[in-house]
Coordinates of C-alpha atoms and ligand atoms in Angstrom, one line a residue:
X1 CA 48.4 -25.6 42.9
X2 CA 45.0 -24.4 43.2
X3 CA 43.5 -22.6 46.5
X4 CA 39.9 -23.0 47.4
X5 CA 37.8 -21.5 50.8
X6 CA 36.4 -24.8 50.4
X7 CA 37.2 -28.5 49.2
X8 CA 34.7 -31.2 48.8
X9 CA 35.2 -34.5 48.5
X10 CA 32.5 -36.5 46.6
X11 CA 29.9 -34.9 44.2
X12 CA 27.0 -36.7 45.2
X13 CA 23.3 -35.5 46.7
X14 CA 25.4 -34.0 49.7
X15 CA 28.3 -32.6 48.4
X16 CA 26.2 -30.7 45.6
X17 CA 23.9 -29.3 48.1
X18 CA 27.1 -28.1 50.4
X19 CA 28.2 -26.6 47.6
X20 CA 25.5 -24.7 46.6
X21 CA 25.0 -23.4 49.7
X22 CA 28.6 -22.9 50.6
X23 CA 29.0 -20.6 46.9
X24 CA 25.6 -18.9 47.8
X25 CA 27.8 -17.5 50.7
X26 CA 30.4 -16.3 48.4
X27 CA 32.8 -18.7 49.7
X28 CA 35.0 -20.3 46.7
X29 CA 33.8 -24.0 46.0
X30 CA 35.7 -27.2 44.2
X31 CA 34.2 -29.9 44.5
X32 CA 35.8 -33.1 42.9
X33 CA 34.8 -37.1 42.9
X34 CA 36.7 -39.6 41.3
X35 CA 33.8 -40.8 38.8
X36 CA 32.9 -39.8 35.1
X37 CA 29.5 -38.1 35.7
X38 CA 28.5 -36.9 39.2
X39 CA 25.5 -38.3 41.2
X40 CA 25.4 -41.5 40.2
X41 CA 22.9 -42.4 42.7
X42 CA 20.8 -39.8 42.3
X43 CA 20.4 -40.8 38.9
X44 CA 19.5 -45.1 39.2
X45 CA 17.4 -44.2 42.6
X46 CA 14.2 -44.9 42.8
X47 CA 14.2 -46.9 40.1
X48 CA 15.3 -44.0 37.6
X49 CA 12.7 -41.4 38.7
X50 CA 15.0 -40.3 42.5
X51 CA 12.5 -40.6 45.5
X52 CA 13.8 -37.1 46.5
X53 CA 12.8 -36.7 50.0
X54 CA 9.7 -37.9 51.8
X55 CA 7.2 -34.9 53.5
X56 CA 6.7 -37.0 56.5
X57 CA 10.5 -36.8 57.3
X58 CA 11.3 -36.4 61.1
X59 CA 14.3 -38.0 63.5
X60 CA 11.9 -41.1 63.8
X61 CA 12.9 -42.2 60.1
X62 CA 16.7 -42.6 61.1
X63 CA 19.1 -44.4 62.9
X64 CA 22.0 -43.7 64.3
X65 CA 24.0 -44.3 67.7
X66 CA 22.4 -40.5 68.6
X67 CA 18.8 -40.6 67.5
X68 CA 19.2 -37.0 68.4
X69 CA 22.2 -35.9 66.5
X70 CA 20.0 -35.2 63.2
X71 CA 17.2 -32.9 64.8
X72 CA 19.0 -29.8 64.4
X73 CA 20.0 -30.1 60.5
X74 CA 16.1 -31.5 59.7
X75 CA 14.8 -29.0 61.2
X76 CA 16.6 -26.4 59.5
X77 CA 16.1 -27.8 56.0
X78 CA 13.0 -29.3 55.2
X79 CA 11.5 -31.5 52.7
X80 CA 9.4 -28.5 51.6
X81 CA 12.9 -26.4 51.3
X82 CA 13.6 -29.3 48.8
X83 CA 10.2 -28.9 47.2
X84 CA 10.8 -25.4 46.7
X85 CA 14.4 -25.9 45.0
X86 CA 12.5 -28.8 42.7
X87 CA 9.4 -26.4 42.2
X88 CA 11.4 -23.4 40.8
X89 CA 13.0 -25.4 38.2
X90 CA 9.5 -26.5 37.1
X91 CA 10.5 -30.5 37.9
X92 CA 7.2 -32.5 37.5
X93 CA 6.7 -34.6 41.0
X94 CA 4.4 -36.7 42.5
X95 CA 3.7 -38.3 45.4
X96 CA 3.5 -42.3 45.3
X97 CA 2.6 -43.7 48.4
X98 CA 3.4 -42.9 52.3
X99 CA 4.9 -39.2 51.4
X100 CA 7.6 -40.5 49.2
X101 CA 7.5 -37.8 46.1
X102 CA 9.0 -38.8 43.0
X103 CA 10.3 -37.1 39.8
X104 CA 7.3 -37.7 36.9
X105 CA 10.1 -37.8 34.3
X106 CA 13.4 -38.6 35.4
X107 CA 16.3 -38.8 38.5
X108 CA 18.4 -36.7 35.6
X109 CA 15.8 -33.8 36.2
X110 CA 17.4 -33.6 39.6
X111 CA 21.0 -33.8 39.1
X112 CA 20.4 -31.3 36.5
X113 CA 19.0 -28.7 39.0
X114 CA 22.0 -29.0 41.5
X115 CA 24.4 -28.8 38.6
X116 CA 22.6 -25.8 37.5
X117 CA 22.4 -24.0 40.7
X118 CA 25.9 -25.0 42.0
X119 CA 27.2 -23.0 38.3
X120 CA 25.3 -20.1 39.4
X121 CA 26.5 -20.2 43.0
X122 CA 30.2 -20.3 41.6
X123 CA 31.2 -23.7 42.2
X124 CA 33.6 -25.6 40.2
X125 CA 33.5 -29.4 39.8
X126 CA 36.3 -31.8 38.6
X127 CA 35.2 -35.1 38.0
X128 CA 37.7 -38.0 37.3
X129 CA 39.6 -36.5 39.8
X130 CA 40.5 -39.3 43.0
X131 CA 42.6 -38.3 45.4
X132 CA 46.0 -39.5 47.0
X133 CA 46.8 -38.0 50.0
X134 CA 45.6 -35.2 52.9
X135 CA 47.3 -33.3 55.3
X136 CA 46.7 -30.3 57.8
X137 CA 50.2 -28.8 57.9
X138 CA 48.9 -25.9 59.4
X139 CA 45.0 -24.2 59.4
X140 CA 44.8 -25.3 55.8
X141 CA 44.0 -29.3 54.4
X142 CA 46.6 -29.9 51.6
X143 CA 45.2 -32.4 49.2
X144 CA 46.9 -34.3 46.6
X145 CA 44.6 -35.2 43.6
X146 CA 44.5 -36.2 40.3
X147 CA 44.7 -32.8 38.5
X148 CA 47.6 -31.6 41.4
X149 CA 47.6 -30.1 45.0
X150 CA 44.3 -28.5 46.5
X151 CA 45.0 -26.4 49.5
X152 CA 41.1 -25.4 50.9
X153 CA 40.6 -23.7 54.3
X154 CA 37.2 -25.8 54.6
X155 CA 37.8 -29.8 53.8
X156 CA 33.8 -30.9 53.7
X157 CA 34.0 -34.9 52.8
X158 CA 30.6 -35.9 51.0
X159 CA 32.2 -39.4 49.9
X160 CA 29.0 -41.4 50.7
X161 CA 29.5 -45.0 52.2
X162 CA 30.5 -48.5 50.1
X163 CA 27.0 -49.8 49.1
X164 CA 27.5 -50.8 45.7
X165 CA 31.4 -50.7 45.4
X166 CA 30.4 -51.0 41.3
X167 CA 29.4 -47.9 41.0
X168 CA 32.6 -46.8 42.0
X169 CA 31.2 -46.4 46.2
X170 CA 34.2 -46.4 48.7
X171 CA 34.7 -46.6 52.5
X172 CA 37.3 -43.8 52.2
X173 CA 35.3 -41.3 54.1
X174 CA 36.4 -43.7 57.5
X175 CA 39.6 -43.9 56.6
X176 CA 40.0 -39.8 56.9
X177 CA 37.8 -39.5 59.9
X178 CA 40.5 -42.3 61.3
X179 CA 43.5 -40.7 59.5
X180 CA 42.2 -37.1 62.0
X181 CA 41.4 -39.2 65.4
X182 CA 38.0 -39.1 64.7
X183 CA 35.7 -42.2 65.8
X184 CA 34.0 -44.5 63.2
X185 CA 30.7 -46.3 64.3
X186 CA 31.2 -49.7 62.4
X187 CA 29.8 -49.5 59.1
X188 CA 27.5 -52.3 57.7
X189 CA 25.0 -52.9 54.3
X190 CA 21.0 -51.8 55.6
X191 CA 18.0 -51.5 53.5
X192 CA 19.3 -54.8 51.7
X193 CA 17.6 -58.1 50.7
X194 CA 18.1 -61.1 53.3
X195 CA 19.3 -63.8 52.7
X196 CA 18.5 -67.4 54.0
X197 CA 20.3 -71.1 54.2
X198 CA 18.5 -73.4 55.7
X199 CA 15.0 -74.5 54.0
X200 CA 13.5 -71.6 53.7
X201 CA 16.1 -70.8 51.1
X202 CA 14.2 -73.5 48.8
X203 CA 10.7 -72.1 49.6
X204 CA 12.0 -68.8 48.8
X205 CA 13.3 -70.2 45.4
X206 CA 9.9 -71.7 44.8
X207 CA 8.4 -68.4 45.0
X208 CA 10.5 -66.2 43.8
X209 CA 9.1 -63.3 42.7
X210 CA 5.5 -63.6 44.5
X211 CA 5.0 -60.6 46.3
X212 CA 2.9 -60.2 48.9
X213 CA 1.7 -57.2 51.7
X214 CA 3.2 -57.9 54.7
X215 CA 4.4 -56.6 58.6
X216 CA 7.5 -57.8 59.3
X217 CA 9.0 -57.7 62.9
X218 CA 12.3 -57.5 64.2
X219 CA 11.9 -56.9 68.2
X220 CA 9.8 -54.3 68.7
X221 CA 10.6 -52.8 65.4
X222 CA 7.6 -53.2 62.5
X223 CA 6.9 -52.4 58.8
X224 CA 4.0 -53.0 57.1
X225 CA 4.7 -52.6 53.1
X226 CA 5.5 -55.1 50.1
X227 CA 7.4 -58.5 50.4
X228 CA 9.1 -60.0 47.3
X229 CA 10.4 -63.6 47.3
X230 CA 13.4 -64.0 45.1
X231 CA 16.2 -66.3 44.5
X232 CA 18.1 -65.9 47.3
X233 CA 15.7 -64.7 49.8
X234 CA 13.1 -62.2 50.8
X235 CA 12.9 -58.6 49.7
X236 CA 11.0 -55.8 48.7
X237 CA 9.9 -52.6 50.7
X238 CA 9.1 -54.2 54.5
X239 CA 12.3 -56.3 54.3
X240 CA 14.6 -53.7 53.2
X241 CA 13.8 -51.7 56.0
X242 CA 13.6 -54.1 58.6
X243 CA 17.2 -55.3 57.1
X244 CA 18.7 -52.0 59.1
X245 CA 17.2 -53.3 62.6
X246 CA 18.1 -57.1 62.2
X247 CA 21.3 -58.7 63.8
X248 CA 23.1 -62.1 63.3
X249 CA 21.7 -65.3 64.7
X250 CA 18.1 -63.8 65.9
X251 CA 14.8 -64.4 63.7
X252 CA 12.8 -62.0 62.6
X253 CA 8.9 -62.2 62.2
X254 CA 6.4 -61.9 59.3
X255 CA 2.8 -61.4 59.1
X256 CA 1.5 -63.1 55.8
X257 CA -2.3 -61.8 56.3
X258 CA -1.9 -58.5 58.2
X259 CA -5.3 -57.5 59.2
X260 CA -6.4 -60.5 59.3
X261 CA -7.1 -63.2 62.1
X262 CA -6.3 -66.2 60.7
X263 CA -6.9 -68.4 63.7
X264 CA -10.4 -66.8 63.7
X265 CA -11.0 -66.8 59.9
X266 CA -10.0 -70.5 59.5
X267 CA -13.0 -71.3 62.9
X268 CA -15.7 -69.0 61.0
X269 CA -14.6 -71.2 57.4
X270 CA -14.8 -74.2 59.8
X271 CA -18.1 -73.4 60.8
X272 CA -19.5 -72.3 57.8
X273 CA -18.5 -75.0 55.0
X274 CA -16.8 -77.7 57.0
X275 CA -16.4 -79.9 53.9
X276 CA -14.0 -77.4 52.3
X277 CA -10.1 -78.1 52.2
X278 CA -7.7 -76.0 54.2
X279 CA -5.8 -75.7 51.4
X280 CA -8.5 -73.9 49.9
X281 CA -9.5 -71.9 53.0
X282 CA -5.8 -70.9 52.8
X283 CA -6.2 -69.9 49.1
X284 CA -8.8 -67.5 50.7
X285 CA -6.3 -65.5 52.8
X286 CA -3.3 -65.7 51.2
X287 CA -2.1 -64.7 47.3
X288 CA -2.7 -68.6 45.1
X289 CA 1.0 -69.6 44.6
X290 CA 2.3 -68.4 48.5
X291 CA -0.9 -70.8 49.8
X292 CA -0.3 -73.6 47.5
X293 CA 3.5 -74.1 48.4
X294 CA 2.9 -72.9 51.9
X295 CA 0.2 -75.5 52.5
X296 CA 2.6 -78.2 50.7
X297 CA 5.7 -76.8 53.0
X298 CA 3.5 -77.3 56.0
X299 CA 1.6 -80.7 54.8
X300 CA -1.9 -79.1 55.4
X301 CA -4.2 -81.2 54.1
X302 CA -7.8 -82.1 54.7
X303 CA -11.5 -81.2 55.5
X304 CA -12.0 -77.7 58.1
X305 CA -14.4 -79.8 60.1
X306 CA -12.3 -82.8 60.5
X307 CA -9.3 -80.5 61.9
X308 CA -8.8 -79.3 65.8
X309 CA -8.4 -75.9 67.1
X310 CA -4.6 -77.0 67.4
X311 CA -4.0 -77.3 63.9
X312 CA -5.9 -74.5 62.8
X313 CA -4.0 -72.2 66.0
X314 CA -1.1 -74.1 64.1
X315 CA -1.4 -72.6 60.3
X316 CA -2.7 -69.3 62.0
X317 CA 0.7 -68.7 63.8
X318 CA 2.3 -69.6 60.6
X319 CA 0.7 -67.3 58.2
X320 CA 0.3 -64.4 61.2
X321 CA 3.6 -65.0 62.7
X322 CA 6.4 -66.6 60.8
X323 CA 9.8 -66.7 62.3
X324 CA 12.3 -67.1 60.3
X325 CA 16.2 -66.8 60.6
X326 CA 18.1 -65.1 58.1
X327 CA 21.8 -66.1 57.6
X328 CA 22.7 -63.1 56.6
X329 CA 22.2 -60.0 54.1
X330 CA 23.2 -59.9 50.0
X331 CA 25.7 -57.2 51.6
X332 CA 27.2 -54.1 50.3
X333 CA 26.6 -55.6 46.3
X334 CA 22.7 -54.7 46.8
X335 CA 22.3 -52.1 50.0
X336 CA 21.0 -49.2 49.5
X337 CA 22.8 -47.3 52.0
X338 CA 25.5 -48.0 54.9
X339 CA 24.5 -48.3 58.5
X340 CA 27.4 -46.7 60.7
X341 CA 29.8 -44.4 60.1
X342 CA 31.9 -41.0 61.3
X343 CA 30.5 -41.0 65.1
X344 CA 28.3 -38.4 65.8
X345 CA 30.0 -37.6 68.8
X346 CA 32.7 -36.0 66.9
X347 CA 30.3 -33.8 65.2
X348 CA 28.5 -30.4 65.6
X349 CA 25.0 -31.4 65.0
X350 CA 24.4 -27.8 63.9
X351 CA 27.5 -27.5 61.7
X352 CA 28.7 -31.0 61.0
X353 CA 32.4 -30.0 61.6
X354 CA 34.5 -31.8 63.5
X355 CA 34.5 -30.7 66.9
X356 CA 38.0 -31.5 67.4
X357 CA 39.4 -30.8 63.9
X358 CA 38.9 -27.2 63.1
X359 CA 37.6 -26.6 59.5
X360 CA 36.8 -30.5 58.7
X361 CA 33.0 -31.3 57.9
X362 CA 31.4 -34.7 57.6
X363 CA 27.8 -34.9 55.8
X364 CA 25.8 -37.0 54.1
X365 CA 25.7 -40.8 54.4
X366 CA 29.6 -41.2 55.6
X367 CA 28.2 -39.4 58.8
X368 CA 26.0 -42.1 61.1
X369 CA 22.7 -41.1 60.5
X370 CA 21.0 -43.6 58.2
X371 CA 17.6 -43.0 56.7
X372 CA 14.7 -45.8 56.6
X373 CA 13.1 -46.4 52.6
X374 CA 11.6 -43.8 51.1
X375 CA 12.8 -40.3 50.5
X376 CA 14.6 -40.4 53.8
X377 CA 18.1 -40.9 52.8
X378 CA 18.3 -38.2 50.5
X379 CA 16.8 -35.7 53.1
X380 CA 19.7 -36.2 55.3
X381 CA 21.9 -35.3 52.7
X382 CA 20.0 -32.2 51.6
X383 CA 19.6 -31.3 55.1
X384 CA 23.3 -32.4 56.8
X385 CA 25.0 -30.6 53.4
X386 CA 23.1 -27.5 53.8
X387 CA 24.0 -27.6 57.6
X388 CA 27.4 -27.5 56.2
X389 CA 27.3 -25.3 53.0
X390 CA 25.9 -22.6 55.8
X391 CA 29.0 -23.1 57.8
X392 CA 32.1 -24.0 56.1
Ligands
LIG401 P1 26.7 -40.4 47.4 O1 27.1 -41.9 47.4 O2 25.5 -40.0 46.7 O3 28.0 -39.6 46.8 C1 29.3 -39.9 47.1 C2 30.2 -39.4 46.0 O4 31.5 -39.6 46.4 C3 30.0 -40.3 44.7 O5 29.8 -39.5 43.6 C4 31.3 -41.1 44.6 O6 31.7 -41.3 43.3 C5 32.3 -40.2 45.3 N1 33.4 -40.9 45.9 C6 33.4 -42.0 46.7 N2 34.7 -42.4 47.0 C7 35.5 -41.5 46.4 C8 36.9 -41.4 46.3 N3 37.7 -42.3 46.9 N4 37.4 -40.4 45.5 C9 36.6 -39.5 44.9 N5 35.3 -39.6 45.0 C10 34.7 -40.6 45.7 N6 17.8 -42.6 48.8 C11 16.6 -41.9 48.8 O7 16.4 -41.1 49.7 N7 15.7 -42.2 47.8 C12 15.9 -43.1 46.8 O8 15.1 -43.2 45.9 C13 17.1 -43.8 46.9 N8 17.3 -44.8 46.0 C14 18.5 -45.5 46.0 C15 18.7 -46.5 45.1 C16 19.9 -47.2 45.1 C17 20.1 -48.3 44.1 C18 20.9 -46.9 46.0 C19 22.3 -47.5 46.0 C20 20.7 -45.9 46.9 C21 19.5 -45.2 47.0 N9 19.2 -44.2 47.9 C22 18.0 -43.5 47.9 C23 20.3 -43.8 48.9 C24 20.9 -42.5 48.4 O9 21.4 -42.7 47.1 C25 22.1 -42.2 49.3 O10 21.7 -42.2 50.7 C26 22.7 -40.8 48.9 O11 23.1 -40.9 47.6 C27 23.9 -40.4 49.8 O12 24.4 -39.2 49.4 P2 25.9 -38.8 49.6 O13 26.1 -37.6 48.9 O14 26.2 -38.9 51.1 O15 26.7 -40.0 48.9

């Protein structure tokens, strides 16, 4: 039997930083997670090189049920908190584009420093270590795992949420809050590709792999970044994020040619070299391949002067204002993170213990605060497993 001030479950971005924190206090840390080598995500995000956090990060980058319930953990750890963890152990960064910063080498540069400063804060970490069952006899949680009983005055559960079950992510995080009372806002895949059935599903098939810069719409929600067509669908930067805003059965909008007038660009082309092909005049505005199977998708055809206001308002509203419905997402196999999760309600914001479970904690994406792209998801779980390493 081993006895611990405090237990974490899952040794991921959130559970490391609780645990740093937690042994800076002195407190006596294990932290265990049922895969071979910890972080996992840290180490394929951002495409191998972690967007760490974002320096632009406030509430208005997050959803949840309580917009509010993050302020308190934000504000107490910042993206330049992070910088200065990242900065002391001389990590090359840089910043790409919209205050995302970026490792120059690799994600591993990252895990590294948590490993490294969770040893010198104490902490001990058993990986291949799942767990079977947990109990609260009395004030102490009494966990069965792999290497034998765990009994922990603090139980902090850092288990992350089920987006991309391959890499060994579970939904076990609801099943304690559940298993102690606690509510569970349900969970769904965000900042995922879309998917589509109907004929745009050919079109996107066509064009699969044109990318394009884009604002795409979902109610009164917008993103202007990248849009990648692929086999299945539309991706890429704008649709990812507007994946965490869109519901079942209701289209969402794209701008082809943001910036641009199209109505007004296709009169001036009209005005200017009648004789000249829509087609072409499309070829102006839009990337070559997305105008040539666009125009054949829509039958444009024809001389500028020889077409009416209606037509051109027409193609305008097409390229400006595309409405398309989705028929679904690619779903937990692709998302990036999980919308949902442990209700805020049964949280301290300032703490992230269970209000009504004394010495239970909930951080990191299990909890439901969900980040948009771009540095944002990791913040929340530096922020919401500091909140807790200062607490537990
Ligand atoms: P996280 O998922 O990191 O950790 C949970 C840990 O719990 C895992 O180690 C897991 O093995 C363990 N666990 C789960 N179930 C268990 C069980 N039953 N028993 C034992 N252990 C268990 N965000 C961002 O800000 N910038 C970025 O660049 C990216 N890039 C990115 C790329 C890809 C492909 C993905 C999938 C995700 C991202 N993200 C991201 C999102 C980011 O990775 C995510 O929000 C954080 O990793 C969440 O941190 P947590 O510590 O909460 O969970």
């Amino acid at each position: 039997m081993t006895r611990v001030d405090v237990l974490i479950l899952g040794a991921g971005a959130a559970g490391l930083m609780c645990a740093i924190e937690a042994g800076k206090r002195g407190r006596s840390v294990l932290v265990i997670d049922h895969a071979r080598r910890a972080a996992d995500k840290i180490r394929i995000s951002g495409g191998g090189r972690c967007n760490f956090t974002n320096i632009h990060a406030s509430p208005a980058n997050f959803l949840s049920e309580n917009p509010r319930f993050c302020v308190s953990a934000l504000k107490r750890y910042t993206p330049a908190d992070f910088l200065k963890l990242v900065d002391s152990h001389r990590i090359p960064w840089h910043e790409k584009t919209l205050g995302q910063l970026f490792c120059d080498d690799s994600a591993q540069d990252i895990i590294t420093m948590l490993l490294t400063e969770m040893d010198k804060a104490g902490g001990t970490l058993w990986l291949e270590t799942g767990f079977t069952d947990i109990s609260k006899p009395d004030d102490r949680f009494v966990v069965e795992t792999a290497r034998g009983r765990v009994e922990a005055t603090s139980l902090v559960v850092a288990t992350g949420g089920p987006s991309i079950p391959k890499m060994g992510a579970t939904g076990i995080g609801y099943e304690i809050a559940r298993r102690f009372g606690l509510k569970v806002v349900p969970p769904r895949p965000a900042l995922v590709p879309l998917t589509f059935s109907d004929a745009n599903k050919a079109l996107c098939q066509k064009l699969a792999g044109v990318s394009v810069d884009a604002v795409v719409r979902f109610g009164k929600t917008a993103f202007r970044e990248g849009l990648l067509f692929t086999h299945r669908g539309l991706s890429g930067p704008s649709i990812l994020q507007i994946s965490s805003y869109w519901r079942e059965g209701q289209p969402i909008s794209v701008d082809l040619a943001p910036g641009t007038d199209v109505f007004a660009a296709l009169k001036e082309a009209r005005q200017a070299q009648g004789r000249q092909d829509i087609r072409t005049a499309v070829g102006h505005i839009l990337p070559r391949r997305l105008a040539e199977e666009l125009a054949t998708e829509y039958g444009l055809g024809g001389r500028l002067a020889d077409l009416s206001d209606k037509v051109l308002r027409q193609t305008a509203d097409r390229l400006n204002a595309w409405s398309l419905l989705p028929a679904g997402t690619e779903g937990y196999r692709t998302a990036e993170v999980t919308l949902g999760g442990v209700d805020t309600d049964e949280l301290s914001s300032r703490t992230m213990a269970a209000t009504r479970v004394p010495g239970l904690f909930f951080i990191g994406e299990v909890v439901d605060v969900t980040g948009h792209l771009g540095g944002f998801n990791f913040q929340w779980a530096w922020a919401s497993g500091h909140a807790a390493g200062q607490s537990v």
